[in-house]
Structure formats: structure tokens, C-alpha cells
Amino acid sequence: MSENCLFCKIVRGEIPCRKIYEDDELLAFHDINPVAPVHFMLVPKLHLASLMVAEDSHAALLGRMLLLGAKLAQEQGLENGFRTVINTGKGGGQEVFHLHIHIIGGGNIPPMVKRS
Ligand code: 5GP
Ligand code: ZN
């Protein structure tokens, strides 16, 4: 746990969220500022600042996140597919420094990278 981390505060229930799923290790909740009709976040309860500090010992946790993300995406109505995004570090556009997977879908999902 990290005292001042926003997502740790959500995990601890100090900041409310629209929860989708919770177990001993993981929490999923809707993004406060969605970019698509469905946009939720999957976070480990363990504070890991980003994917860059993940270690071999976190392999099972990371695997669980991906598998659960796919299951929850379908439960949220994204049977046709979805986008998974992990922004990592300042260079990857990360704003909240607690590892999270964005699950995004519904409506028109544009190509992720625009080519001119
Ligand atoms: P990042 O840019 O770090 O990958 O994504 C951070 C995400 O957290 C953003 O999509 C932003 O909308 C979301 N976010 C920021 N503050 C809150 C909050 O208090 N509650 C929820 N549910 N999402 C938040
Ligand atoms: Zn945290």
C-alpha cells in the first residue's frame, strides 16, 4: 500500500469508485473519465507503481489481470472485442502511478496509432 496513491485509496475504500469486480488480489472499476462507452480499469491491490517495476514474482498476478480483464470485458458487453491499454511511465503517458490495465470498447474504436 502506498499512502498517497490514488488507486491505493480506491482499493482501501477511501475514495469511492463504481466497482465492477473485487477479489483478494484485484479490483476493477469504471474510469471516471471514459473515452468509450465501456472503459474500466483493472488494478492489483498490491501497489506497483508501473509495469516497469514488476518482477518475475508478479508473473502470476499479471497473468490473472489479463485473463480477468478479458472475462470482465465480455461481461460488460464487449463480446465483439475490446482494447487493453497499459500506459507505463511518463514516456508512456501514465498519469496514475499504480499499475492498471484499461479495458476499452463499444462504439467506434479508432486505430490506436494514426499513420499519415
Ligand atoms: P493513466 O493515464 O495513468 O493510464 O490512466 C489514469 C486513468 O485514471 C485515467 O483514464 C483517468 O480518467 C482515471 N482516473 C483518474 N482519477 C480517477 C478517479 O478518481 N477515479 C476513477 N475511477 N478513475 C480515475
Ligand atoms: Zn497504489
Coordinates of N, CA, C and O and ligand atoms in Angstrom, one line a residue:
M1 N 0.8 -1.2 0.0 CA 0.0 0.0 0.0 C 0.9 1.3 0.0 O 1.9 1.3 0.7
S2 N 0.4 2.2 -0.7 CA 1.2 3.5 -0.7 C 0.2 4.6 -0.3 O -0.9 4.7 -0.8
E3 N 0.6 5.3 0.8 CA -0.2 6.2 1.5 C -1.0 7.2 0.6 O -2.2 7.3 0.7
N4 N -0.3 7.8 -0.3 CA -0.9 8.9 -1.1 C -1.3 8.5 -2.5 O -1.7 9.4 -3.3
C5 N -1.2 7.2 -2.8 CA -1.5 6.8 -4.2 C -3.1 6.8 -4.4 O -3.8 6.2 -3.6
L6 N -3.5 7.4 -5.5 CA -5.0 7.5 -5.7 C -5.6 6.1 -5.8 O -6.7 5.9 -5.2
F7 N -5.0 5.2 -6.5 CA -5.7 3.9 -6.7 C -5.6 3.0 -5.4 O -6.4 2.2 -5.1
C8 N -4.5 3.2 -4.6 CA -4.5 2.6 -3.3 C -5.6 3.1 -2.4 O -6.2 2.4 -1.7
K9 N -5.9 4.4 -2.5 CA -7.0 5.0 -1.8 C -8.4 4.4 -2.2 O -9.2 4.1 -1.4
I10 N -8.5 4.1 -3.5 CA -9.7 3.5 -4.0 C -9.8 2.0 -3.5 O -10.8 1.6 -3.1
V11 N -8.6 1.3 -3.6 CA -8.6 0.0 -3.1 C -9.0 -0.1 -1.6 O -9.7 -1.0 -1.2
R12 N -8.5 0.9 -0.8 CA -8.9 0.9 0.6 C -10.3 1.5 0.9 O -10.7 1.5 2.0
G13 N -11.0 1.9 -0.1 CA -12.3 2.4 0.0 C -12.4 3.9 0.5 O -13.4 4.4 0.9
E14 N -11.2 4.5 0.5 CA -11.2 5.9 1.0 C -11.7 6.9 -0.1 O -12.1 8.0 0.2
I15 N -11.6 6.5 -1.3 CA -12.2 7.2 -2.4 C -13.2 6.3 -3.1 O -12.9 5.2 -3.4
P16 N -14.4 6.8 -3.4 CA -15.4 5.9 -4.0 C -15.1 5.6 -5.4 O -14.4 6.3 -6.1
C17 N -15.6 4.5 -5.9 CA -15.5 4.1 -7.3 C -16.7 3.3 -7.7 O -17.5 2.8 -6.8
R18 N -17.0 3.2 -9.0 CA -18.0 2.4 -9.5 C -17.4 1.0 -9.7 O -16.9 0.7 -10.8
K19 N -17.5 0.1 -8.7 CA -16.8 -1.1 -8.7 C -17.5 -2.1 -9.7 O -18.7 -2.2 -9.7
I20 N -16.7 -2.9 -10.4 CA -17.2 -4.0 -11.3 C -16.9 -5.3 -10.7 O -17.7 -6.2 -10.7
Y21 N -15.7 -5.4 -10.0 CA -15.3 -6.7 -9.5 C -14.2 -6.5 -8.5 O -13.4 -5.6 -8.5
E22 N -14.2 -7.5 -7.5 CA -13.2 -7.4 -6.5 C -12.9 -8.8 -5.9 O -13.8 -9.6 -5.8
D23 N -11.6 -9.1 -5.8 CA -11.3 -10.3 -5.0 C -10.1 -10.0 -4.1 O -9.8 -8.8 -4.0
D24 N -9.4 -11.0 -3.6 CA -8.3 -10.7 -2.7 C -7.2 -9.9 -3.3 O -6.5 -9.2 -2.6
E25 N -7.0 -10.1 -4.6 CA -5.8 -9.5 -5.3 C -6.1 -8.4 -6.2 O -5.2 -7.6 -6.5
L26 N -7.3 -8.4 -6.8 CA -7.6 -7.5 -7.9 C -8.9 -6.7 -7.6 O -9.8 -7.1 -7.0
L27 N -8.9 -5.5 -8.2 CA -10.1 -4.7 -8.2 C -10.4 -4.1 -9.6 O -9.4 -3.6 -10.3
A28 N -11.6 -4.1 -10.0 CA -12.0 -3.5 -11.3 C -13.0 -2.4 -11.1 O -14.0 -2.7 -10.3
F29 N -12.9 -1.3 -11.7 CA -13.8 -0.2 -11.6 C -13.9 0.7 -12.8 O -12.9 0.8 -13.6
H30 N -15.0 1.4 -13.0 CA -15.2 2.2 -14.2 C -14.2 3.4 -14.1 O -14.1 4.1 -13.0
D31 N -13.7 3.8 -15.3 CA -12.9 5.0 -15.3 C -13.8 6.2 -15.1 O -14.9 6.3 -15.6
I32 N -13.3 7.2 -14.4 CA -14.1 8.4 -14.1 C -14.3 9.3 -15.3 O -15.2 10.1 -15.4
N33 N -13.4 9.1 -16.3 CA -13.4 10.0 -17.5 C -13.3 9.1 -18.7 O -12.3 9.1 -19.4
P34 N -14.4 8.3 -19.0 CA -14.3 7.3 -20.0 C -14.1 7.9 -21.4 O -14.6 8.9 -21.8
V35 N -13.3 7.1 -22.2 CA -13.0 7.5 -23.6 C -13.9 6.7 -24.6 O -13.8 6.9 -25.8
A36 N -14.7 5.8 -24.1 CA -15.6 5.0 -24.9 C -16.8 4.6 -24.1 O -16.7 4.7 -22.8
P37 N -17.8 4.0 -24.7 CA -19.0 3.6 -23.9 C -18.7 2.7 -22.7 O -19.3 2.7 -21.7
V38 N -17.7 1.8 -22.9 CA -17.2 1.0 -21.8 C -15.7 1.3 -21.6 O -14.9 1.2 -22.6
H39 N -15.4 1.7 -20.4 CA -14.0 2.0 -20.1 C -13.8 1.7 -18.6 O -14.3 2.5 -17.8
F40 N -13.1 0.6 -18.3 CA -12.9 0.3 -16.9 C -11.4 0.0 -16.7 O -10.7 -0.2 -17.7
M41 N -11.1 -0.1 -15.5 CA -9.7 -0.3 -15.1 C -9.6 -1.5 -14.2 O -10.5 -1.8 -13.4
L42 N -8.5 -2.2 -14.4 CA -8.2 -3.4 -13.6 C -6.9 -3.1 -12.8 O -5.9 -2.8 -13.5
V43 N -6.9 -3.2 -11.5 CA -5.7 -2.8 -10.7 C -5.4 -4.0 -9.8 O -6.4 -4.6 -9.2
P44 N -4.1 -4.2 -9.5 CA -3.8 -5.1 -8.4 C -4.0 -4.4 -7.1 O -3.7 -3.2 -7.1
K45 N -4.4 -5.1 -6.0 CA -4.4 -4.4 -4.8 C -3.0 -4.0 -4.2 O -2.8 -3.0 -3.5
L46 N -2.1 -4.8 -4.6 CA -0.7 -4.6 -4.3 C -0.2 -3.3 -5.1 O -0.5 -3.2 -6.3
H47 N 0.4 -2.4 -4.3 CA 0.9 -1.2 -5.0 C 2.1 -1.5 -5.8 O 3.2 -1.8 -5.3
L48 N 2.0 -1.4 -7.1 CA 3.1 -1.5 -8.0 C 3.1 -0.2 -8.9 O 2.0 0.0 -9.5
A49 N 4.1 0.6 -8.9 CA 4.0 1.9 -9.5 C 3.7 1.8 -11.0 O 3.0 2.6 -11.5
S50 N 4.3 0.9 -11.6 CA 4.1 0.7 -13.1 C 4.6 -0.7 -13.5 O 5.2 -1.4 -12.7
L51 N 4.3 -1.0 -14.7 CA 4.8 -2.3 -15.3 C 6.3 -2.4 -15.2 O 6.9 -3.5 -15.1
M52 N 7.0 -1.2 -15.2 CA 8.5 -1.2 -15.2 C 9.1 -1.8 -13.9 O 10.2 -2.2 -13.9
V53 N 8.3 -1.8 -12.8 CA 8.9 -2.3 -11.5 C 8.3 -3.7 -11.2 O 8.7 -4.2 -10.2
A54 N 7.6 -4.2 -12.2 CA 7.1 -5.6 -12.0 C 8.3 -6.6 -12.1 O 9.2 -6.4 -12.9
E55 N 8.2 -7.7 -11.3 CA 9.3 -8.7 -11.3 C 8.7 -10.0 -11.6 O 7.5 -10.2 -11.7
D56 N 9.6 -11.0 -11.7 CA 9.2 -12.4 -12.0 C 8.2 -12.9 -11.0 O 7.3 -13.6 -11.4
S57 N 8.3 -12.4 -9.8 CA 7.4 -12.9 -8.7 C 6.0 -12.4 -9.0 O 5.0 -12.9 -8.3
H58 N 5.8 -11.4 -9.9 CA 4.5 -10.9 -10.2 C 3.8 -11.5 -11.4 O 2.8 -11.1 -11.8
A59 N 4.5 -12.5 -12.0 CA 4.1 -13.1 -13.3 C 2.6 -13.6 -13.2 O 1.8 -13.4 -14.0
A60 N 2.3 -14.3 -12.1 CA 1.0 -14.9 -12.0 C -0.1 -13.8 -11.8 O -1.1 -13.9 -12.4
L61 N 0.3 -12.8 -11.0 CA -0.6 -11.7 -10.8 C -0.9 -11.0 -12.2 O -2.1 -10.7 -12.5
L62 N 0.1 -10.7 -12.9 CA -0.1 -10.1 -14.2 C -0.9 -11.0 -15.2 O -1.8 -10.5 -15.9
G63 N -0.7 -12.2 -15.1 CA -1.4 -13.2 -16.0 C -2.9 -13.2 -15.6 O -3.8 -13.1 -16.4
R64 N -3.2 -13.2 -14.3 CA -4.5 -13.1 -13.8 C -5.2 -11.9 -14.2 O -6.4 -11.9 -14.6
M65 N -4.5 -10.7 -14.2 CA -5.1 -9.5 -14.7 C -5.6 -9.6 -16.1 O -6.7 -9.1 -16.4
L66 N -4.8 -10.1 -17.0 CA -5.2 -10.2 -18.4 C -6.4 -11.1 -18.6 O -7.3 -10.8 -19.3
L67 N -6.3 -12.3 -17.9 CA -7.4 -13.2 -18.1 C -8.7 -12.7 -17.5 O -9.8 -12.8 -18.1
L68 N -8.6 -12.0 -16.3 CA -9.8 -11.5 -15.7 C -10.3 -10.3 -16.6 O -11.6 -10.1 -16.7
G69 N -9.4 -9.5 -17.1 CA -9.8 -8.4 -18.0 C -10.7 -8.9 -19.1 O -11.7 -8.3 -19.4
A70 N -10.2 -10.0 -19.8 CA -11.0 -10.5 -20.9 C -12.4 -11.0 -20.5 O -13.4 -10.8 -21.1
K71 N -12.4 -11.6 -19.3 CA -13.7 -12.1 -18.8 C -14.7 -11.0 -18.5 O -15.8 -11.0 -18.9
L72 N -14.1 -10.0 -17.8 CA -15.0 -8.9 -17.4 C -15.4 -8.1 -18.6 O -16.6 -7.6 -18.6
A73 N -14.5 -7.9 -19.6 CA -14.9 -7.2 -20.8 C -16.1 -7.8 -21.4 O -17.1 -7.1 -21.8
Q74 N -16.1 -9.1 -21.5 CA -17.3 -9.8 -22.1 C -18.5 -9.6 -21.3 O -19.6 -9.4 -21.8
E75 N -18.4 -9.7 -19.9 CA -19.5 -9.5 -19.0 C -20.0 -8.1 -19.2 O -21.2 -7.8 -18.9
Q76 N -19.2 -7.1 -19.5 CA -19.6 -5.7 -19.7 C -20.2 -5.5 -21.1 O -20.4 -4.3 -21.5
G77 N -20.3 -6.5 -21.9 CA -21.0 -6.4 -23.2 C -20.0 -6.3 -24.4 O -20.5 -6.0 -25.5
L78 N -18.7 -6.5 -24.1 CA -17.8 -6.3 -25.2 C -17.4 -7.6 -25.9 O -16.3 -8.0 -26.1
E79 N -18.5 -8.4 -26.2 CA -18.2 -9.8 -26.8 C -17.6 -9.6 -28.2 O -16.9 -10.6 -28.7
N80 N -17.7 -8.5 -28.8 CA -17.2 -8.3 -30.1 C -15.7 -7.9 -30.1 O -15.0 -7.8 -31.1
G81 N -15.2 -7.6 -28.9 CA -13.8 -7.3 -28.8 C -13.6 -6.0 -28.0 O -14.5 -5.3 -27.7
F82 N -12.3 -5.7 -27.6 CA -12.0 -4.6 -26.7 C -10.6 -4.3 -26.9 O -9.8 -5.1 -27.5
R83 N -10.2 -3.1 -26.4 CA -8.8 -2.7 -26.4 C -8.3 -2.8 -24.9 O -8.9 -2.3 -24.0
T84 N -7.1 -3.3 -24.8 CA -6.4 -3.3 -23.5 C -5.2 -2.3 -23.6 O -4.4 -2.4 -24.6
V85 N -5.1 -1.4 -22.6 CA -4.0 -0.4 -22.7 C -3.3 -0.4 -21.3 O -4.0 -0.3 -20.3
I86 N -2.0 -0.4 -21.3 CA -1.2 -0.2 -20.1 C -0.2 0.9 -20.4 O 0.7 0.7 -21.1
N87 N -0.5 2.1 -19.9 CA 0.4 3.2 -20.0 C 1.5 3.0 -19.0 O 1.2 2.8 -17.8
T88 N 2.8 3.1 -19.4 CA 3.9 2.8 -18.5 C 4.9 4.0 -18.4 O 5.5 4.3 -19.4
G89 N 5.0 4.6 -17.3 CA 5.9 5.7 -17.1 C 5.5 7.0 -17.8 O 4.6 7.0 -18.6
K90 N 6.2 8.0 -17.5 CA 5.9 9.3 -18.1 C 6.0 9.2 -19.6 O 5.2 9.8 -20.3
G91 N 7.0 8.4 -20.1 CA 7.2 8.2 -21.5 C 6.0 7.5 -22.2 O 5.8 7.6 -23.4
G92 N 5.2 6.8 -21.4 CA 4.1 6.0 -21.9 C 2.8 6.7 -21.6 O 1.7 6.1 -21.8
G93 N 2.9 8.0 -21.1 CA 1.6 8.7 -20.8 C 0.9 8.3 -19.6 O -0.2 8.7 -19.4
Q94 N 1.6 7.6 -18.7 CA 1.0 7.2 -17.4 C 0.7 8.4 -16.5 O 1.6 9.2 -16.4
E95 N -0.5 8.5 -16.0 CA -0.8 9.6 -15.1 C -1.0 9.2 -13.6 O -0.7 9.9 -12.7
V96 N -1.5 8.0 -13.4 CA -1.7 7.5 -12.1 C -0.6 6.3 -11.9 O -0.7 5.3 -12.6
F97 N 0.3 6.5 -11.0 CA 1.4 5.6 -10.8 C 1.1 4.5 -9.9 O 1.7 4.3 -8.9
H98 N 0.1 3.7 -10.3 CA -0.3 2.4 -9.7 C -0.7 1.6 -10.9 O -1.7 2.0 -11.6
L99 N 0.0 0.5 -11.1 CA -0.2 -0.3 -12.3 C -1.7 -0.5 -12.6 O -2.4 -0.9 -11.7
H100 N -2.1 -0.3 -13.8 CA -3.5 -0.6 -14.2 C -3.6 -0.9 -15.6 O -2.9 -0.4 -16.5
I101 N -4.6 -1.8 -15.9 CA -5.0 -2.1 -17.3 C -6.3 -1.4 -17.6 O -7.2 -1.6 -16.9
H102 N -6.3 -0.6 -18.7 CA -7.5 0.0 -19.2 C -8.2 -1.1 -20.1 O -7.5 -1.6 -20.9
I103 N -9.5 -1.2 -19.9 CA -10.2 -2.1 -20.9 C -11.3 -1.1 -21.5 O -12.1 -0.5 -20.8
I104 N -11.2 -1.0 -22.8 CA -12.0 0.0 -23.5 C -12.7 -0.7 -24.7 O -12.1 -1.5 -25.4
G105 N -14.0 -0.3 -24.9 CA -14.7 -0.8 -26.0 C -16.1 -0.3 -26.2 O -16.5 0.6 -25.4
G106 N -16.8 -0.7 -27.2 CA -18.1 -0.2 -27.5 C -17.9 0.9 -28.4 O -16.9 1.7 -28.4
G107 N -18.9 1.2 -29.3 CA -18.9 2.3 -30.2 C -17.7 2.1 -31.2 O -17.3 0.9 -31.5
N108 N -17.2 3.2 -31.8 CA -16.2 3.1 -32.7 C -14.8 3.2 -32.1 O -14.5 4.3 -31.5
I109 N -14.0 2.2 -32.1 CA -12.7 2.3 -31.6 C -11.7 2.6 -32.7 O -11.5 1.8 -33.6
P110 N -11.1 3.8 -32.7 CA -10.3 4.1 -33.9 C -8.9 3.4 -33.8 O -8.6 2.8 -32.8
P111 N -8.2 3.4 -34.9 CA -6.9 2.7 -34.9 C -6.1 3.4 -33.7 O -6.2 4.5 -33.5
M112 N -5.3 2.6 -33.1 CA -4.6 3.1 -31.9 C -3.5 4.1 -32.3 O -3.3 5.1 -31.6
V113 N -2.8 3.8 -33.4 CA -1.8 4.7 -33.8 C -2.2 5.2 -35.2 O -2.5 4.5 -36.1
K114 N -2.2 6.6 -35.3 CA -2.5 7.2 -36.6 C -1.3 7.3 -37.5 O -0.2 7.7 -37.0
R115 N -1.4 6.8 -38.7 CA -0.3 6.9 -39.6 C -0.7 7.9 -40.7 O -1.7 7.8 -41.2
S116 N 0.3 8.8 -41.0 CA -0.1 9.8 -42.0 C 0.3 9.3 -43.4 O 1.1 8.4 -43.6
Ligands
5GP1 P1 -3.2 6.5 -17.0 O1 -3.1 7.7 -17.8 O2 -2.4 6.6 -15.7 O3 -3.0 5.2 -17.7 O4 -4.7 6.5 -16.6 C1 -5.3 7.0 -15.4 C2 -6.8 6.9 -15.6 O5 -7.3 7.1 -14.3 C3 -7.4 8.0 -16.5 O6 -8.1 7.3 -17.5 C4 -8.3 8.7 -15.5 O7 -9.6 9.1 -16.1 C5 -8.6 7.7 -14.4 N1 -8.8 8.3 -13.1 C6 -8.2 9.4 -12.5 N2 -8.7 9.7 -11.3 C7 -9.7 8.8 -11.1 C8 -10.6 8.6 -10.0 O8 -10.6 9.2 -9.0 N3 -11.5 7.5 -10.2 C9 -11.5 6.8 -11.3 N4 -12.5 5.8 -11.3 N5 -10.7 6.9 -12.3 C10 -9.8 7.9 -12.3
ZN2 ZN -1.1 2.4 -5.2

